Amino acid sequence: MVFRLAMMLFFPLFIWAAQANQGENIWVKVGQIYGIEPRLLYSIAKVESDLDRYIVAFTASKMTPKQAQDLSVFLKQKGIESKQYSQVIAIKSKNKYEASHVVHFLYTNNYPRFDMGIMQINSIHKPLLDKANISLYDLFEPKINIQVGAYILATCFAKHKNNKDAINAYNGKINDNPYSAKVFKEFQKLYSSYQKDKTKLYYRDPS
């Protein structure tokens, strides 16, 4: 199973991107590739980033005081917005160019590991991304980000015995984690909407 998932990461990622038909929906297509319900992928993205493809986030308390000061100066100079939610600081760029500058600044200055893009892929996965010839900056392309997120989620399902633990594992903590409940709540919204009108697409394509 692990070998199959590894092979799936290296090949479909760019093969499908090159061959996709214009009308194909990324959530549906990636769900088919990795055997994951598309609504679940969308629900995770909704919880993680509210579908913001350029967001970068990390735990603010893990910064040193100097890093906090330097980040504030950097963001002010670049005119990039940030907002703190409890312990998490979310940096909200307007485009891929800005988001890439943020990632370069954080990575080269040894900031705490951070999450990127629509499914909030953590920088801890950089060695895996390097093997697949994917840069951190590529994660601001939703089609790539969603496929990487689906791969990570698939490995969580392969390792854990139930949906709740697998989804919490995607968030980095299995026990005492309300994350899966938030995801299931978003999933239920999609399911209810789809049941009311089955002719409508129940999740929008980010591309």
PDB file of C-alpha atoms in Angstrom:
ATOM      1  CA  MET A   1       0.000   0.000   0.000  1.00  0.00           C
ATOM      2  CA  VAL A   2       2.800   2.423   0.886  1.00  0.00           C
ATOM      3  CA  PHE A   3       4.601   1.640  -2.397  1.00  0.00           C
ATOM      4  CA  ARG A   4       1.397   2.225  -4.363  1.00  0.00           C
ATOM      5  CA  LEU A   5       0.833   5.582  -2.663  1.00  0.00           C
ATOM      6  CA  ALA A   6       4.416   6.653  -3.312  1.00  0.00           C
ATOM      7  CA  MET A   7       4.103   5.807  -6.994  1.00  0.00           C
ATOM      8  CA  MET A   8       0.814   7.725  -7.130  1.00  0.00           C
ATOM      9  CA  LEU A   9       2.524  10.835  -5.806  1.00  0.00           C
ATOM     10  CA  PHE A  10       5.297  10.838  -8.373  1.00  0.00           C
ATOM     11  CA  PHE A  11       3.283  10.185 -11.540  1.00  0.00           C
ATOM     12  CA  PRO A  12      -0.365  11.417 -11.577  1.00  0.00           C
ATOM     13  CA  LEU A  13       0.554  14.798 -10.123  1.00  0.00           C
ATOM     14  CA  PHE A  14       1.754  16.343 -13.357  1.00  0.00           C
ATOM     15  CA  ILE A  15       0.418  13.791 -15.833  1.00  0.00           C
ATOM     16  CA  TRP A  16      -3.152  14.703 -15.006  1.00  0.00           C
ATOM     17  CA  ALA A  17      -2.364  18.430 -14.885  1.00  0.00           C
ATOM     18  CA  ALA A  18      -1.079  18.198 -18.453  1.00  0.00           C
ATOM     19  CA  GLN A  19      -3.921  16.065 -19.779  1.00  0.00           C
ATOM     20  CA  ALA A  20      -6.941  17.401 -17.915  1.00  0.00           C
ATOM     21  CA  ASN A  21     -10.015  18.359 -19.848  1.00  0.00           C
ATOM     22  CA  GLN A  22     -11.195  21.906 -19.303  1.00  0.00           C
ATOM     23  CA  GLY A  23     -14.471  20.837 -17.732  1.00  0.00           C
ATOM     24  CA  GLU A  24     -12.958  18.405 -15.216  1.00  0.00           C
ATOM     25  CA  ASN A  25     -13.279  19.310 -11.544  1.00  0.00           C
ATOM     26  CA  ILE A  26     -10.062  19.039  -9.535  1.00  0.00           C
ATOM     27  CA  TRP A  27     -11.755  17.692  -6.391  1.00  0.00           C
ATOM     28  CA  VAL A  28     -13.508  14.937  -8.319  1.00  0.00           C
ATOM     29  CA  LYS A  29     -10.462  14.003 -10.377  1.00  0.00           C
ATOM     30  CA  VAL A  30      -8.054  13.868  -7.434  1.00  0.00           C
ATOM     31  CA  GLY A  31     -10.621  11.964  -5.396  1.00  0.00           C
ATOM     32  CA  GLN A  32     -10.716   9.339  -8.138  1.00  0.00           C
ATOM     33  CA  ILE A  33      -6.915   9.120  -8.300  1.00  0.00           C
ATOM     34  CA  TYR A  34      -6.443   8.600  -4.563  1.00  0.00           C
ATOM     35  CA  GLY A  35      -9.711   6.853  -3.712  1.00  0.00           C
ATOM     36  CA  ILE A  36     -10.910   9.658  -1.434  1.00  0.00           C
ATOM     37  CA  GLU A  37     -14.405  11.134  -1.342  1.00  0.00           C
ATOM     38  CA  PRO A  38     -14.109  14.535  -3.115  1.00  0.00           C
ATOM     39  CA  ARG A  39     -16.357  16.211  -0.563  1.00  0.00           C
ATOM     40  CA  LEU A  40     -13.928  15.176   2.173  1.00  0.00           C
ATOM     41  CA  LEU A  41     -11.005  16.802   0.352  1.00  0.00           C
ATOM     42  CA  TYR A  42     -13.037  19.962  -0.127  1.00  0.00           C
ATOM     43  CA  SER A  43     -14.148  19.958   3.528  1.00  0.00           C
ATOM     44  CA  ILE A  44     -10.562  19.693   4.740  1.00  0.00           C
ATOM     45  CA  ALA A  45      -9.533  22.568   2.471  1.00  0.00           C
ATOM     46  CA  LYS A  46     -12.449  24.626   3.782  1.00  0.00           C
ATOM     47  CA  VAL A  47     -11.378  24.061   7.396  1.00  0.00           C
ATOM     48  CA  GLU A  48      -7.665  24.490   6.668  1.00  0.00           C
ATOM     49  CA  SER A  49      -7.654  27.646   4.553  1.00  0.00           C
ATOM     50  CA  ASP A  50     -11.235  28.657   3.793  1.00  0.00           C
ATOM     51  CA  LEU A  51     -10.162  27.889   0.192  1.00  0.00           C
ATOM     52  CA  ASP A  52      -7.467  30.596   0.182  1.00  0.00           C
ATOM     53  CA  ARG A  53      -4.775  29.364  -2.205  1.00  0.00           C
ATOM     54  CA  TYR A  54      -2.138  31.872  -1.062  1.00  0.00           C
ATOM     55  CA  ILE A  55      -2.354  31.626   2.714  1.00  0.00           C
ATOM     56  CA  VAL A  56       0.685  30.711   4.840  1.00  0.00           C
ATOM     57  CA  ALA A  57       0.206  29.922   8.528  1.00  0.00           C
ATOM     58  CA  PHE A  58       2.173  28.718  11.532  1.00  0.00           C
ATOM     59  CA  THR A  59       2.166  28.730  15.336  1.00  0.00           C
ATOM     60  CA  ALA A  60       3.084  32.223  16.451  1.00  0.00           C
ATOM     61  CA  SER A  61       4.308  31.157  19.893  1.00  0.00           C
ATOM     62  CA  LYS A  62       7.120  29.115  18.311  1.00  0.00           C
ATOM     63  CA  MET A  63       8.817  32.240  16.961  1.00  0.00           C
ATOM     64  CA  THR A  64      11.643  33.869  18.832  1.00  0.00           C
ATOM     65  CA  PRO A  65      11.074  37.532  19.792  1.00  0.00           C
ATOM     66  CA  LYS A  66      13.555  38.560  17.084  1.00  0.00           C
ATOM     67  CA  GLN A  67      11.738  36.465  14.472  1.00  0.00           C
ATOM     68  CA  ALA A  68       8.436  38.056  15.469  1.00  0.00           C
ATOM     69  CA  GLN A  69       9.939  41.529  15.084  1.00  0.00           C
ATOM     70  CA  ASP A  70      11.640  40.709  11.785  1.00  0.00           C
ATOM     71  CA  LEU A  71       8.448  39.199  10.376  1.00  0.00           C
ATOM     72  CA  SER A  72       6.466  42.285  11.317  1.00  0.00           C
ATOM     73  CA  VAL A  73       8.979  44.504   9.534  1.00  0.00           C
ATOM     74  CA  PHE A  74       9.046  42.246   6.475  1.00  0.00           C
ATOM     75  CA  LEU A  75       5.261  42.130   6.114  1.00  0.00           C
ATOM     76  CA  LYS A  76       4.949  45.890   6.590  1.00  0.00           C
ATOM     77  CA  GLN A  77       7.590  46.561   3.943  1.00  0.00           C
ATOM     78  CA  LYS A  78       5.863  44.232   1.479  1.00  0.00           C
ATOM     79  CA  GLY A  79       2.354  45.427   2.326  1.00  0.00           C
ATOM     80  CA  ILE A  80       1.199  41.897   3.119  1.00  0.00           C
ATOM     81  CA  GLU A  81      -1.649  41.313   5.561  1.00  0.00           C
ATOM     82  CA  SER A  82      -1.481  38.965   8.527  1.00  0.00           C
ATOM     83  CA  LYS A  83      -3.904  38.029  11.255  1.00  0.00           C
ATOM     84  CA  GLN A  84      -3.510  36.060  14.454  1.00  0.00           C
ATOM     85  CA  TYR A  85      -6.135  33.452  15.406  1.00  0.00           C
ATOM     86  CA  SER A  86      -5.488  32.219  18.928  1.00  0.00           C
ATOM     87  CA  GLN A  87      -1.987  30.701  18.574  1.00  0.00           C
ATOM     88  CA  VAL A  88      -1.863  30.692  14.777  1.00  0.00           C
ATOM     89  CA  ILE A  89      -0.653  33.560  12.618  1.00  0.00           C
ATOM     90  CA  ALA A  90      -2.096  33.561   9.101  1.00  0.00           C
ATOM     91  CA  ILE A  91      -0.284  35.504   6.387  1.00  0.00           C
ATOM     92  CA  LYS A  92      -2.648  36.381   3.554  1.00  0.00           C
ATOM     93  CA  SER A  93      -0.917  37.244   0.319  1.00  0.00           C
ATOM     94  CA  LYS A  94      -2.760  38.658  -2.688  1.00  0.00           C
ATOM     95  CA  ASN A  95      -1.027  36.507  -5.294  1.00  0.00           C
ATOM     96  CA  LYS A  96       1.524  33.734  -5.843  1.00  0.00           C
ATOM     97  CA  TYR A  97       4.377  36.243  -6.145  1.00  0.00           C
ATOM     98  CA  GLU A  98       3.735  37.624  -2.649  1.00  0.00           C
ATOM     99  CA  ALA A  99       3.118  34.186  -1.164  1.00  0.00           C
ATOM    100  CA  SER A 100       6.384  32.898  -2.619  1.00  0.00           C
ATOM    101  CA  HIS A 101       8.257  35.825  -1.054  1.00  0.00           C
ATOM    102  CA  VAL A 102       6.699  34.962   2.310  1.00  0.00           C
ATOM    103  CA  VAL A 103       7.768  31.321   2.039  1.00  0.00           C
ATOM    104  CA  HIS A 104      11.286  32.302   0.976  1.00  0.00           C
ATOM    105  CA  PHE A 105      11.572  34.645   3.954  1.00  0.00           C
ATOM    106  CA  LEU A 106      10.299  32.062   6.447  1.00  0.00           C
ATOM    107  CA  TYR A 107      12.335  29.176   5.094  1.00  0.00           C
ATOM    108  CA  THR A 108      15.657  30.979   4.696  1.00  0.00           C
ATOM    109  CA  ASN A 109      15.379  32.537   8.163  1.00  0.00           C
ATOM    110  CA  ASN A 110      14.608  29.262   9.953  1.00  0.00           C
ATOM    111  CA  TYR A 111      11.103  30.125  11.123  1.00  0.00           C
ATOM    112  CA  PRO A 112       8.947  27.393  12.675  1.00  0.00           C
ATOM    113  CA  ARG A 113       7.508  24.906  10.193  1.00  0.00           C
ATOM    114  CA  PHE A 114       4.611  26.433   8.328  1.00  0.00           C
ATOM    115  CA  ASP A 115       1.540  25.447   6.283  1.00  0.00           C
ATOM    116  CA  MET A 116       0.969  26.552   2.690  1.00  0.00           C
ATOM    117  CA  GLY A 117      -1.910  26.917   0.280  1.00  0.00           C
ATOM    118  CA  ILE A 118      -5.416  25.640  -0.064  1.00  0.00           C
ATOM    119  CA  MET A 119      -4.888  22.390   1.880  1.00  0.00           C
ATOM    120  CA  GLN A 120      -2.182  23.870   4.128  1.00  0.00           C
ATOM    121  CA  ILE A 121       0.673  21.525   3.264  1.00  0.00           C
ATOM    122  CA  ASN A 122       3.279  21.681   6.008  1.00  0.00           C
ATOM    123  CA  SER A 123       6.909  22.477   5.238  1.00  0.00           C
ATOM    124  CA  ILE A 124       7.882  19.328   7.133  1.00  0.00           C
ATOM    125  CA  HIS A 125       7.015  17.494   3.917  1.00  0.00           C
ATOM    126  CA  LYS A 126       9.751  19.259   1.917  1.00  0.00           C
ATOM    127  CA  PRO A 127      11.945  16.119   1.586  1.00  0.00           C
ATOM    128  CA  LEU A 128       8.971  14.270   0.114  1.00  0.00           C
ATOM    129  CA  LEU A 129       8.206  17.161  -2.218  1.00  0.00           C
ATOM    130  CA  ASP A 130      11.832  17.326  -3.332  1.00  0.00           C
ATOM    131  CA  LYS A 131      11.667  13.664  -4.377  1.00  0.00           C
ATOM    132  CA  ALA A 132       8.632  14.470  -6.517  1.00  0.00           C
ATOM    133  CA  ASN A 133      10.346  17.561  -7.975  1.00  0.00           C
ATOM    134  CA  ILE A 134       7.799  19.875  -6.357  1.00  0.00           C
ATOM    135  CA  SER A 135       8.981  23.142  -4.826  1.00  0.00           C
ATOM    136  CA  LEU A 136       7.383  24.885  -1.866  1.00  0.00           C
ATOM    137  CA  TYR A 137       6.308  27.619  -4.284  1.00  0.00           C
ATOM    138  CA  ASP A 138       4.454  25.082  -6.443  1.00  0.00           C
ATOM    139  CA  LEU A 139       2.077  24.563  -3.536  1.00  0.00           C
ATOM    140  CA  PHE A 140       0.375  27.852  -4.379  1.00  0.00           C
ATOM    141  CA  GLU A 141      -1.018  26.171  -7.492  1.00  0.00           C
ATOM    142  CA  PRO A 142      -4.291  24.627  -6.241  1.00  0.00           C
ATOM    143  CA  LYS A 143      -4.126  21.626  -8.575  1.00  0.00           C
ATOM    144  CA  ILE A 144      -0.739  20.659  -7.167  1.00  0.00           C
ATOM    145  CA  ASN A 145      -1.581  21.513  -3.565  1.00  0.00           C
ATOM    146  CA  ILE A 146      -4.786  19.460  -3.592  1.00  0.00           C
ATOM    147  CA  GLN A 147      -3.038  16.434  -5.044  1.00  0.00           C
ATOM    148  CA  VAL A 148      -0.256  16.616  -2.449  1.00  0.00           C
ATOM    149  CA  GLY A 149      -2.878  17.014   0.284  1.00  0.00           C
ATOM    150  CA  ALA A 150      -4.771  14.003  -1.030  1.00  0.00           C
ATOM    151  CA  TYR A 151      -1.590  11.925  -1.023  1.00  0.00           C
ATOM    152  CA  ILE A 152      -0.853  12.888   2.593  1.00  0.00           C
ATOM    153  CA  LEU A 153      -4.446  12.109   3.586  1.00  0.00           C
ATOM    154  CA  ALA A 154      -4.260   8.745   1.799  1.00  0.00           C
ATOM    155  CA  THR A 155      -1.174   7.825   3.828  1.00  0.00           C
ATOM    156  CA  CYS A 156      -3.088   8.771   6.986  1.00  0.00           C
ATOM    157  CA  PHE A 157      -5.944   6.459   5.988  1.00  0.00           C
ATOM    158  CA  ALA A 158      -3.450   3.676   5.219  1.00  0.00           C
ATOM    159  CA  LYS A 159      -1.864   4.007   8.663  1.00  0.00           C
ATOM    160  CA  HIS A 160      -4.892   4.556  10.900  1.00  0.00           C
ATOM    161  CA  LYS A 161      -7.896   2.332  11.410  1.00  0.00           C
ATOM    162  CA  ASN A 162     -10.772   4.806  11.303  1.00  0.00           C
ATOM    163  CA  ASN A 163     -11.813   8.015   9.582  1.00  0.00           C
ATOM    164  CA  LYS A 164     -11.628  10.179  12.700  1.00  0.00           C
ATOM    165  CA  ASP A 165      -8.030   9.241  13.514  1.00  0.00           C
ATOM    166  CA  ALA A 166      -6.928   9.531   9.889  1.00  0.00           C
ATOM    167  CA  ILE A 167      -8.419  13.012   9.515  1.00  0.00           C
ATOM    168  CA  ASN A 168      -6.977  14.148  12.841  1.00  0.00           C
ATOM    169  CA  ALA A 169      -3.603  12.750  11.756  1.00  0.00           C
ATOM    170  CA  TYR A 170      -3.731  15.020   8.708  1.00  0.00           C
ATOM    171  CA  ASN A 171      -3.891  17.893  11.209  1.00  0.00           C
ATOM    172  CA  GLY A 172      -0.918  16.464  13.112  1.00  0.00           C
ATOM    173  CA  LYS A 173      -2.602  15.316  16.326  1.00  0.00           C
ATOM    174  CA  ILE A 174      -4.801  12.240  16.784  1.00  0.00           C
ATOM    175  CA  ASN A 175      -6.055  12.381  20.378  1.00  0.00           C
ATOM    176  CA  ASP A 176      -8.143  15.154  21.937  1.00  0.00           C
ATOM    177  CA  ASN A 177      -8.345  17.004  18.644  1.00  0.00           C
ATOM    178  CA  PRO A 178     -11.600  18.723  17.562  1.00  0.00           C
ATOM    179  CA  TYR A 179     -10.291  18.980  13.991  1.00  0.00           C
ATOM    180  CA  SER A 180     -12.165  15.966  12.590  1.00  0.00           C
ATOM    181  CA  ALA A 181     -15.437  17.281  14.038  1.00  0.00           C
ATOM    182  CA  LYS A 182     -14.922  20.559  12.149  1.00  0.00           C
ATOM    183  CA  VAL A 183     -14.230  18.643   8.937  1.00  0.00           C
ATOM    184  CA  PHE A 184     -17.291  16.424   9.358  1.00  0.00           C
ATOM    185  CA  LYS A 185     -19.417  19.533   9.937  1.00  0.00           C
ATOM    186  CA  GLU A 186     -18.284  21.007   6.619  1.00  0.00           C
ATOM    187  CA  PHE A 187     -18.794  17.636   4.942  1.00  0.00           C
ATOM    188  CA  GLN A 188     -22.382  17.500   6.200  1.00  0.00           C
ATOM    189  CA  LYS A 189     -23.065  20.945   4.728  1.00  0.00           C
ATOM    190  CA  LEU A 190     -21.906  19.707   1.320  1.00  0.00           C
ATOM    191  CA  TYR A 191     -23.892  16.485   1.605  1.00  0.00           C
ATOM    192  CA  SER A 192     -27.082  18.327   2.569  1.00  0.00           C
ATOM    193  CA  SER A 193     -26.635  20.805  -0.287  1.00  0.00           C
ATOM    194  CA  TYR A 194     -26.071  17.997  -2.770  1.00  0.00           C
ATOM    195  CA  GLN A 195     -29.139  16.099  -1.574  1.00  0.00           C
ATOM    196  CA  LYS A 196     -31.327  19.148  -2.165  1.00  0.00           C
ATOM    197  CA  ASP A 197     -30.254  19.588  -5.767  1.00  0.00           C
ATOM    198  CA  LYS A 198     -28.253  16.732  -7.275  1.00  0.00           C
ATOM    199  CA  THR A 199     -27.893  18.547 -10.587  1.00  0.00           C
ATOM    200  CA  LYS A 200     -25.618  21.225  -9.127  1.00  0.00           C
ATOM    201  CA  LEU A 201     -21.922  20.924  -8.426  1.00  0.00           C
ATOM    202  CA  TYR A 202     -21.608  20.938  -4.672  1.00  0.00           C
ATOM    203  CA  TYR A 203     -18.024  22.190  -4.484  1.00  0.00           C
ATOM    204  CA  ARG A 204     -16.455  24.790  -6.712  1.00  0.00           C
ATOM    205  CA  ASP A 205     -13.269  24.349  -8.699  1.00  0.00           C
ATOM    206  CA  PRO A 206     -10.505  26.668  -7.389  1.00  0.00           C
ATOM    207  CA  SER A 207      -8.760  26.948 -10.749  1.00  0.00           C
TER     208      SER A 207
END
